[in-house]
Amino acid sequence: MSEAIQITATGTPGPFVLVIFGASGDLTRRKLIPALFHLYREGLLPENFAIVGYARSELGDEGFRELIYQSIAEHARETGDEDESRRRFNSTVRYQQGRYDDERDIRRLAGRLQAITSELNIPANYLFYLSTPPEMIAPIAEQLARVQLNHRGPNPWSRLVVEKPFGRDLTSAKELNQILQQSFAEEQIFRIDHYLGKETVQNLLVLRLANSVFEPLWNNRYIDHVQITAAETLGVEGRAGYYEQAGALRDMVQNHLMHLLSLAAMEPPVALMADAIRDEKVKVLRSLRPIPARCAMNGVVRAQYGPGEQKGQSAKGYLQEDGVATDSTTETFVAFKAMIDNWRWAGVPFYLRTGKRMPVRITEIGIHFRSAPQVLFNAKGELPANFLAIRIQPNEGIAMQLQVKRPGLTQAIEPFLMDFGYADAFKQRLSDAYERLLLDAARGDTTLFTRADEVEAAWAYVDPIIQGCEGKGTLPQYPAGSWGPREADALIEDEGRRWQLIKRKKQ
Ligand code: BG6
């Protein structure tokens, strides 16, 4: 493979302290600690670096180190066994117990941070990672400002990383933005969406804009429609408390699917700079044709998984899951058609669907080109149209379906798949999304984070859909392990198309 061209900031960030609010929680254990450990082992974190866990539980430094030890043993790709890097990593870790909205406790944290930075002889650079219940985000930001831990930088700097959900509707998202922006400047706020850290999501722009063949075709003249599927095999997995209040529209569509859609549809940015890219994404969101609340019930398919079977095992229905109300109307599946009213996409439907307890785990963007003209080989309109699949996960890669002549003396034509798989091509593991995002936040690069106006534009589109659907009677059910309700097929088939995914061989 020839030499790579670097497209974003690289290298090790300068010294800093990472403070994890919600340090005893599930995300810290499953995602943050393993990601930090991998970065540390690969020499991507500075030598003068510390992690401070902050939570309400009485853990103490040793208790938190034990939690970290377990998290690495259970969730890290490489555990490092007892090697030097694991020992050194553990020595970077401290714990501070406290409440999230109590000024005295946050002041104690400030004192501890000062002691740590003097001990390490580093500037007061702080990355505050807010992995707490959503209602704690605003109070923490306010308390940090009150004790002057919100210094804008550049030297020293302090930044906030905010986990989703960011608000539960447009009004609450706007309120949260306002509160955060009273204490922190926009460039200090990193609203995280882990989809943006996925390798293939980042590759979307490279594919589109570093290859001259695609851009001329990337419009309503050559593209018939676009499909975005995010299917999970998992069910609600013990998160009913959160999920019952969210549902697929808030949990997946407002954030992950809106990012995939805007990256696939945006105009080329004027520069590879965070704001230039995000400006174009926001324009797409603002060009989405509103689905008024009164139309949502007819245009949007929502459903719940019922009892069924997955991989030969029987699976419970959503209503039978622990913590789910027996008359819950929270959707675990949603499918709908989005239209982008701008010059590039006028008339091109974007069909989106996402669901839990589907037969396979797959996230894919399918670009379906128009059919060849109905002359010559396609005189009877029988040839399948070309189709470009951008496989976000798993088996990350890109595949293009073309028509080829089958060898022989007849004139038989059949579809052929040109298939690029990351694992085959690069023989190198893909980083976890959190590794990429933590590193970018430490470097101060906001490109892969959601800007205030972006989060609001996504809510402005999704909120009326939620308002139009919520609490409107029981939902259709689909058997666990199936592709959703019949209505989701009808949504696309009634328009002469069908849901399609590329069948890729396992790498
Ligand atoms: C999270 C949602 O943001 O994304 C989960 O809260 C969902 O419900 C998850 O399962 C999907 O992420 P991934 O990376 O497995 O596609």
mmCIF file of N, CA and C in Angstrom, residues 361-451:
data_model
loop_
_atom_site.group_PDB
_atom_site.id
_atom_site.type_symbol
_atom_site.label_atom_id
_atom_site.label_comp_id
_atom_site.label_asym_id
_atom_site.label_seq_id
_atom_site.Cartn_x
_atom_site.Cartn_y
_atom_site.Cartn_z
ATOM 1 N N ARG A 361 -26.873 -8.117 12.854
ATOM 2 C CA ARG A 361 -26.399 -6.767 13.186
ATOM 3 C C ARG A 361 -25.752 -6.191 11.937
ATOM 4 N N ILE A 362 -26.311 -5.122 11.461
ATOM 5 C CA ILE A 362 -25.731 -4.500 10.275
ATOM 6 C C ILE A 362 -26.131 -3.018 10.209
ATOM 7 N N THR A 363 -25.148 -2.177 9.927
ATOM 8 C CA THR A 363 -25.447 -0.778 9.638
ATOM 9 C C THR A 363 -24.872 -0.498 8.261
ATOM 10 N N GLU A 364 -25.714 -0.051 7.358
ATOM 11 C CA GLU A 364 -25.270 0.113 5.975
ATOM 12 C C GLU A 364 -25.993 1.289 5.321
ATOM 13 N N ILE A 365 -25.240 2.019 4.509
ATOM 14 C CA ILE A 365 -25.854 3.067 3.677
ATOM 15 C C ILE A 365 -25.833 2.526 2.257
ATOM 16 N N GLY A 366 -26.984 2.447 1.623
ATOM 17 C CA GLY A 366 -27.058 1.923 0.255
ATOM 18 C C GLY A 366 -27.393 3.048 -0.705
ATOM 19 N N ILE A 367 -26.505 3.289 -1.660
ATOM 20 C CA ILE A 367 -26.769 4.308 -2.682
ATOM 21 C C ILE A 367 -27.248 3.552 -3.917
ATOM 22 N N HIS A 368 -28.492 3.741 -4.269
ATOM 23 C CA HIS A 368 -29.092 2.993 -5.379
ATOM 24 C C HIS A 368 -29.170 3.895 -6.599
ATOM 25 N N PHE A 369 -28.388 3.556 -7.601
ATOM 26 C CA PHE A 369 -28.340 4.396 -8.804
ATOM 27 C C PHE A 369 -29.558 4.118 -9.682
ATOM 28 N N ARG A 370 -29.779 5.012 -10.607
ATOM 29 C CA ARG A 370 -30.890 4.792 -11.542
ATOM 30 C C ARG A 370 -30.553 3.611 -12.448
ATOM 31 N N SER A 371 -31.563 2.985 -13.003
ATOM 32 C CA SER A 371 -31.328 1.848 -13.902
ATOM 33 C C SER A 371 -30.725 2.337 -15.210
ATOM 34 N N ALA A 372 -30.060 1.412 -15.881
ATOM 35 C CA ALA A 372 -29.582 1.727 -17.227
ATOM 36 C C ALA A 372 -30.813 2.014 -18.095
ATOM 37 N N PRO A 373 -30.668 2.857 -19.143
ATOM 38 C CA PRO A 373 -31.836 3.154 -19.993
ATOM 39 C C PRO A 373 -32.448 1.866 -20.547
ATOM 40 N N GLN A 374 -33.749 1.938 -20.787
ATOM 41 C CA GLN A 374 -34.432 0.711 -21.238
ATOM 42 C C GLN A 374 -34.224 0.470 -22.733
ATOM 43 N N VAL A 375 -32.970 0.309 -23.075
ATOM 44 C CA VAL A 375 -32.612 -0.067 -24.451
ATOM 45 C C VAL A 375 -31.508 -1.100 -24.323
ATOM 46 N N LEU A 376 -31.045 -1.665 -25.413
ATOM 47 C CA LEU A 376 -29.951 -2.636 -25.416
ATOM 48 C C LEU A 376 -30.188 -3.732 -24.378
ATOM 49 N N PHE A 377 -29.245 -3.883 -23.417
ATOM 50 C CA PHE A 377 -29.353 -5.007 -22.469
ATOM 51 C C PHE A 377 -30.550 -4.878 -21.528
ATOM 52 N N ASN A 378 -31.004 -3.641 -21.372
ATOM 53 C CA ASN A 378 -32.070 -3.426 -20.387
ATOM 54 C C ASN A 378 -33.410 -3.149 -21.075
ATOM 55 N N ALA A 379 -33.540 -3.622 -22.311
ATOM 56 C CA ALA A 379 -34.721 -3.248 -23.095
ATOM 57 C C ALA A 379 -36.013 -3.598 -22.373
ATOM 58 N N LYS A 380 -35.997 -4.726 -21.627
ATOM 59 C CA LYS A 380 -37.237 -5.115 -20.935
ATOM 60 C C LYS A 380 -37.238 -4.633 -19.488
ATOM 61 N N GLY A 381 -36.273 -3.820 -19.141
ATOM 62 C CA GLY A 381 -36.224 -3.290 -17.776
ATOM 63 C C GLY A 381 -35.951 -4.365 -16.741
ATOM 64 N N GLU A 382 -35.107 -5.345 -17.102
ATOM 65 C CA GLU A 382 -34.886 -6.451 -16.168
ATOM 66 C C GLU A 382 -33.585 -6.356 -15.386
ATOM 67 N N LEU A 383 -32.674 -5.515 -15.833
ATOM 68 C CA LEU A 383 -31.372 -5.464 -15.156
ATOM 69 C C LEU A 383 -31.484 -4.754 -13.818
ATOM 70 N N PRO A 384 -30.925 -5.361 -12.770
ATOM 71 C CA PRO A 384 -30.914 -4.626 -11.505
ATOM 72 C C PRO A 384 -30.041 -3.378 -11.647
ATOM 73 N N ALA A 385 -30.415 -2.321 -10.952
ATOM 74 C CA ALA A 385 -29.635 -1.079 -11.047
ATOM 75 C C ALA A 385 -28.355 -1.216 -10.224
ATOM 76 N N ASN A 386 -27.370 -0.374 -10.518
ATOM 77 C CA ASN A 386 -26.129 -0.387 -9.723
ATOM 78 C C ASN A 386 -26.420 0.085 -8.301
ATOM 79 N N PHE A 387 -25.589 -0.391 -7.416
ATOM 80 C CA PHE A 387 -25.870 -0.178 -6.008
ATOM 81 C C PHE A 387 -24.532 -0.115 -5.269
ATOM 82 N N LEU A 388 -24.307 0.977 -4.571
ATOM 83 C CA LEU A 388 -23.071 1.141 -3.795
ATOM 84 C C LEU A 388 -23.427 1.005 -2.320
ATOM 85 N N ALA A 389 -22.791 0.055 -1.659
ATOM 86 C CA ALA A 389 -23.112 -0.146 -0.235
ATOM 87 C C ALA A 389 -21.930 0.288 0.613
ATOM 88 N N ILE A 390 -22.201 1.160 1.548
ATOM 89 C CA ILE A 390 -21.154 1.579 2.475
ATOM 90 C C ILE A 390 -21.470 0.886 3.791
ATOM 91 N N ARG A 391 -20.676 -0.105 4.097
ATOM 92 C CA ARG A 391 -20.958 -0.944 5.266
ATOM 93 C C ARG A 391 -20.277 -0.324 6.484
ATOM 94 N N ILE A 392 -21.103 0.208 7.374
ATOM 95 C CA ILE A 392 -20.557 0.863 8.568
ATOM 96 C C ILE A 392 -20.085 -0.179 9.574
ATOM 97 N N GLN A 393 -20.855 -1.254 9.728
ATOM 98 C CA GLN A 393 -20.475 -2.334 10.642
ATOM 99 C C GLN A 393 -21.397 -3.518 10.470
ATOM 100 N N PRO A 394 -21.033 -4.730 10.783
ATOM 101 C CA PRO A 394 -19.638 -5.140 10.968
ATOM 102 C C PRO A 394 -19.055 -5.409 9.580
ATOM 103 N N ASN A 395 -17.908 -6.086 9.483
ATOM 104 C CA ASN A 395 -17.227 -6.306 8.188
ATOM 105 C C ASN A 395 -17.140 -5.003 7.417
ATOM 106 N N GLU A 396 -16.614 -3.988 8.057
ATOM 107 C CA GLU A 396 -16.567 -2.643 7.496
ATOM 108 C C GLU A 396 -15.964 -2.635 6.088
ATOM 109 N N GLY A 397 -16.615 -1.912 5.204
ATOM 110 C CA GLY A 397 -16.073 -1.835 3.851
ATOM 111 C C GLY A 397 -17.042 -1.177 2.894
ATOM 112 N N ILE A 398 -16.712 -1.304 1.614
ATOM 113 C CA ILE A 398 -17.520 -0.673 0.566
ATOM 114 C C ILE A 398 -17.708 -1.699 -0.538
ATOM 115 N N ALA A 399 -18.913 -1.801 -1.059
ATOM 116 C CA ALA A 399 -19.125 -2.763 -2.146
ATOM 117 C C ALA A 399 -19.961 -2.114 -3.228
ATOM 118 N N MET A 400 -19.664 -2.475 -4.460
ATOM 119 C CA MET A 400 -20.412 -1.904 -5.577
ATOM 120 C C MET A 400 -20.950 -3.055 -6.405
ATOM 121 N N GLN A 401 -22.234 -3.018 -6.648
ATOM 122 C CA GLN A 401 -22.817 -4.079 -7.474
ATOM 123 C C GLN A 401 -22.899 -3.594 -8.926
ATOM 124 N N LEU A 402 -22.237 -4.355 -9.801
ATOM 125 C CA LEU A 402 -22.200 -4.016 -11.229
ATOM 126 C C LEU A 402 -22.805 -5.172 -12.013
ATOM 127 N N GLN A 403 -23.110 -4.936 -13.278
ATOM 128 C CA GLN A 403 -23.577 -6.035 -14.139
ATOM 129 C C GLN A 403 -22.406 -6.499 -15.003
ATOM 130 N N VAL A 404 -22.204 -7.794 -15.098
ATOM 131 C CA VAL A 404 -21.127 -8.304 -15.960
ATOM 132 C C VAL A 404 -21.675 -9.425 -16.833
ATOM 133 N N LYS A 405 -20.952 -9.695 -17.901
ATOM 134 C CA LYS A 405 -21.358 -10.802 -18.768
ATOM 135 C C LYS A 405 -20.806 -12.088 -18.179
ATOM 136 N N ARG A 406 -21.653 -13.053 -18.076
ATOM 137 C CA ARG A 406 -21.187 -14.343 -17.595
ATOM 138 C C ARG A 406 -20.358 -14.992 -18.729
ATOM 139 N N PRO A 407 -19.173 -15.558 -18.418
ATOM 140 C CA PRO A 407 -18.353 -16.120 -19.490
ATOM 141 C C PRO A 407 -19.108 -17.227 -20.223
ATOM 142 N N GLY A 408 -18.909 -17.319 -21.516
ATOM 143 C CA GLY A 408 -19.591 -18.367 -22.282
ATOM 144 C C GLY A 408 -20.114 -17.806 -23.578
ATOM 145 N N LEU A 409 -20.765 -18.667 -24.307
ATOM 146 C CA LEU A 409 -21.178 -18.269 -25.648
ATOM 147 C C LEU A 409 -22.569 -17.655 -25.663
ATOM 148 N N THR A 410 -23.205 -17.612 -24.514
ATOM 149 C CA THR A 410 -24.515 -16.943 -24.469
ATOM 150 C C THR A 410 -24.320 -15.494 -24.034
ATOM 151 N N GLN A 411 -25.403 -14.750 -24.034
ATOM 152 C CA GLN A 411 -25.296 -13.332 -23.678
ATOM 153 C C GLN A 411 -25.875 -13.125 -22.273
ATOM 154 N N ALA A 412 -25.508 -14.015 -21.351
ATOM 155 C CA ALA A 412 -26.117 -13.904 -20.014
ATOM 156 C C ALA A 412 -25.411 -12.820 -19.194
ATOM 157 N N ILE A 413 -26.219 -12.020 -18.530
ATOM 158 C CA ILE A 413 -25.672 -10.932 -17.704
ATOM 159 C C ILE A 413 -26.035 -11.210 -16.258
ATOM 160 N N GLU A 414 -25.052 -11.008 -15.372
ATOM 161 C CA GLU A 414 -25.438 -11.190 -13.974
ATOM 162 C C GLU A 414 -24.739 -10.176 -13.069
ATOM 163 N N PRO A 415 -25.339 -9.934 -11.909
ATOM 164 C CA PRO A 415 -24.739 -8.947 -11.012
ATOM 165 C C PRO A 415 -23.438 -9.472 -10.402
ATOM 166 N N PHE A 416 -22.489 -8.595 -10.218
ATOM 167 C CA PHE A 416 -21.202 -8.960 -9.636
ATOM 168 C C PHE A 416 -20.858 -7.916 -8.579
ATOM 169 N N LEU A 417 -20.251 -8.368 -7.502
ATOM 170 C CA LEU A 417 -19.954 -7.466 -6.400
ATOM 171 C C LEU A 417 -18.469 -7.128 -6.348
ATOM 172 N N MET A 418 -18.139 -5.858 -6.491
ATOM 173 C CA MET A 418 -16.756 -5.435 -6.246
ATOM 174 C C MET A 418 -16.702 -5.048 -4.788
ATOM 175 N N ASP A 419 -15.904 -5.759 -4.037
ATOM 176 C CA ASP A 419 -16.036 -5.690 -2.592
ATOM 177 C C ASP A 419 -14.717 -5.305 -1.930
ATOM 178 N N PHE A 420 -14.715 -4.188 -1.247
ATOM 179 C CA PHE A 420 -13.522 -3.778 -0.495
ATOM 180 C C PHE A 420 -13.816 -3.948 0.989
ATOM 181 N N GLY A 421 -13.002 -4.740 1.661
ATOM 182 C CA GLY A 421 -13.191 -4.919 3.106
ATOM 183 C C GLY A 421 -11.963 -4.378 3.819
ATOM 184 N N TYR A 422 -12.202 -3.587 4.832
ATOM 185 C CA TYR A 422 -11.068 -3.018 5.574
ATOM 186 C C TYR A 422 -10.120 -4.092 6.098
ATOM 187 N N ALA A 423 -10.706 -5.134 6.702
ATOM 188 C CA ALA A 423 -9.865 -6.125 7.367
ATOM 189 C C ALA A 423 -8.944 -6.795 6.355
ATOM 190 N N ASP A 424 -9.488 -7.137 5.174
ATOM 191 C CA ASP A 424 -8.675 -7.784 4.145
ATOM 192 C C ASP A 424 -7.625 -6.840 3.597
ATOM 193 N N ALA A 425 -8.047 -5.606 3.347
ATOM 194 C CA ALA A 425 -7.165 -4.680 2.642
ATOM 195 C C ALA A 425 -6.034 -4.170 3.531
ATOM 196 N N PHE A 426 -6.318 -3.933 4.792
ATOM 197 C CA PHE A 426 -5.312 -3.283 5.624
ATOM 198 C C PHE A 426 -4.686 -4.196 6.676
ATOM 199 N N LYS A 427 -5.235 -5.355 6.865
ATOM 200 C CA LYS A 427 -4.696 -6.308 7.851
ATOM 201 C C LYS A 427 -4.356 -5.600 9.160
ATOM 202 N N GLN A 428 -5.245 -4.771 9.567
ATOM 203 C CA GLN A 428 -4.959 -4.018 10.793
ATOM 204 C C GLN A 428 -6.292 -3.821 11.484
ATOM 205 N N ARG A 429 -6.270 -3.886 12.790
ATOM 206 C CA ARG A 429 -7.534 -3.765 13.500
ATOM 207 C C ARG A 429 -8.050 -2.332 13.407
ATOM 208 N N LEU A 430 -9.383 -2.180 13.455
ATOM 209 C CA LEU A 430 -9.962 -0.845 13.439
ATOM 210 C C LEU A 430 -10.082 -0.361 14.880
ATOM 211 N N SER A 431 -9.792 0.924 15.074
ATOM 212 C CA SER A 431 -9.888 1.455 16.434
ATOM 213 C C SER A 431 -11.344 1.533 16.836
ATOM 214 N N ASP A 432 -11.566 1.418 18.129
ATOM 215 C CA ASP A 432 -12.913 1.619 18.630
ATOM 216 C C ASP A 432 -13.250 3.112 18.514
ATOM 217 N N ALA A 433 -14.540 3.398 18.272
ATOM 218 C CA ALA A 433 -14.955 4.790 18.086
ATOM 219 C C ALA A 433 -14.519 5.667 19.270
ATOM 220 N N TYR A 434 -14.603 5.140 20.488
ATOM 221 C CA TYR A 434 -14.262 5.957 21.656
ATOM 222 C C TYR A 434 -12.778 6.316 21.688
ATOM 223 N N GLU A 435 -11.928 5.468 21.136
ATOM 224 C CA GLU A 435 -10.499 5.803 21.100
ATOM 225 C C GLU A 435 -10.313 7.062 20.269
ATOM 226 N N ARG A 436 -10.896 7.043 19.093
ATOM 227 C CA ARG A 436 -10.762 8.164 18.187
ATOM 228 C C ARG A 436 -11.330 9.451 18.808
ATOM 229 N N LEU A 437 -12.514 9.319 19.427
ATOM 230 C CA LEU A 437 -13.189 10.515 19.920
ATOM 231 C C LEU A 437 -12.495 11.096 21.159
ATOM 232 N N LEU A 438 -12.015 10.212 22.034
ATOM 233 C CA LEU A 438 -11.294 10.717 23.217
ATOM 234 C C LEU A 438 -10.021 11.442 22.790
ATOM 235 N N LEU A 439 -9.341 10.857 21.816
ATOM 236 C CA LEU A 439 -8.106 11.466 21.343
ATOM 237 C C LEU A 439 -8.383 12.826 20.697
ATOM 238 N N ASP A 440 -9.418 12.889 19.876
ATOM 239 C CA ASP A 440 -9.753 14.163 19.221
ATOM 240 C C ASP A 440 -10.135 15.224 20.250
ATOM 241 N N ALA A 441 -10.881 14.832 21.278
ATOM 242 C CA ALA A 441 -11.274 15.806 22.312
ATOM 243 C C ALA A 441 -10.020 16.319 23.025
ATOM 244 N N ALA A 442 -9.078 15.417 23.296
ATOM 245 C CA ALA A 442 -7.849 15.837 23.973
ATOM 246 C C ALA A 442 -7.010 16.738 23.069
ATOM 247 N N ARG A 443 -7.118 16.536 21.766
ATOM 248 C CA ARG A 443 -6.371 17.395 20.827
ATOM 249 C C ARG A 443 -7.127 18.687 20.523
ATOM 250 N N GLY A 444 -8.398 18.749 20.926
ATOM 251 C CA GLY A 444 -9.194 19.962 20.692
ATOM 252 C C GLY A 444 -9.814 20.002 19.311
ATOM 253 N N ASP A 445 -9.938 18.858 18.649
ATOM 254 C CA ASP A 445 -10.515 18.829 17.301
ATOM 255 C C ASP A 445 -12.011 18.474 17.395
ATOM 256 N N THR A 446 -12.872 19.443 17.049
ATOM 257 C CA THR A 446 -14.317 19.244 17.233
ATOM 258 C C THR A 446 -15.017 18.630 16.002
ATOM 259 N N THR A 447 -14.254 18.307 14.954
ATOM 260 C CA THR A 447 -14.891 17.849 13.710
ATOM 261 C C THR A 447 -15.889 16.715 13.932
ATOM 262 N N LEU A 448 -15.520 15.741 14.743
ATOM 263 C CA LEU A 448 -16.378 14.559 14.901
ATOM 264 C C LEU A 448 -17.331 14.682 16.091
ATOM 265 N N PHE A 449 -17.616 15.907 16.470
ATOM 266 C CA PHE A 449 -18.576 16.132 17.558
ATOM 267 C C PHE A 449 -19.708 17.009 17.026
ATOM 268 N N THR A 450 -20.848 16.943 17.715
ATOM 269 C CA THR A 450 -22.041 17.613 17.208
ATOM 270 C C THR A 450 -22.101 19.057 17.709
ATOM 271 N N ARG A 451 -22.255 19.994 16.805
ATOM 272 C CA ARG A 451 -22.320 21.406 17.194
ATOM 273 C C ARG A 451 -23.720 21.744 17.700
#
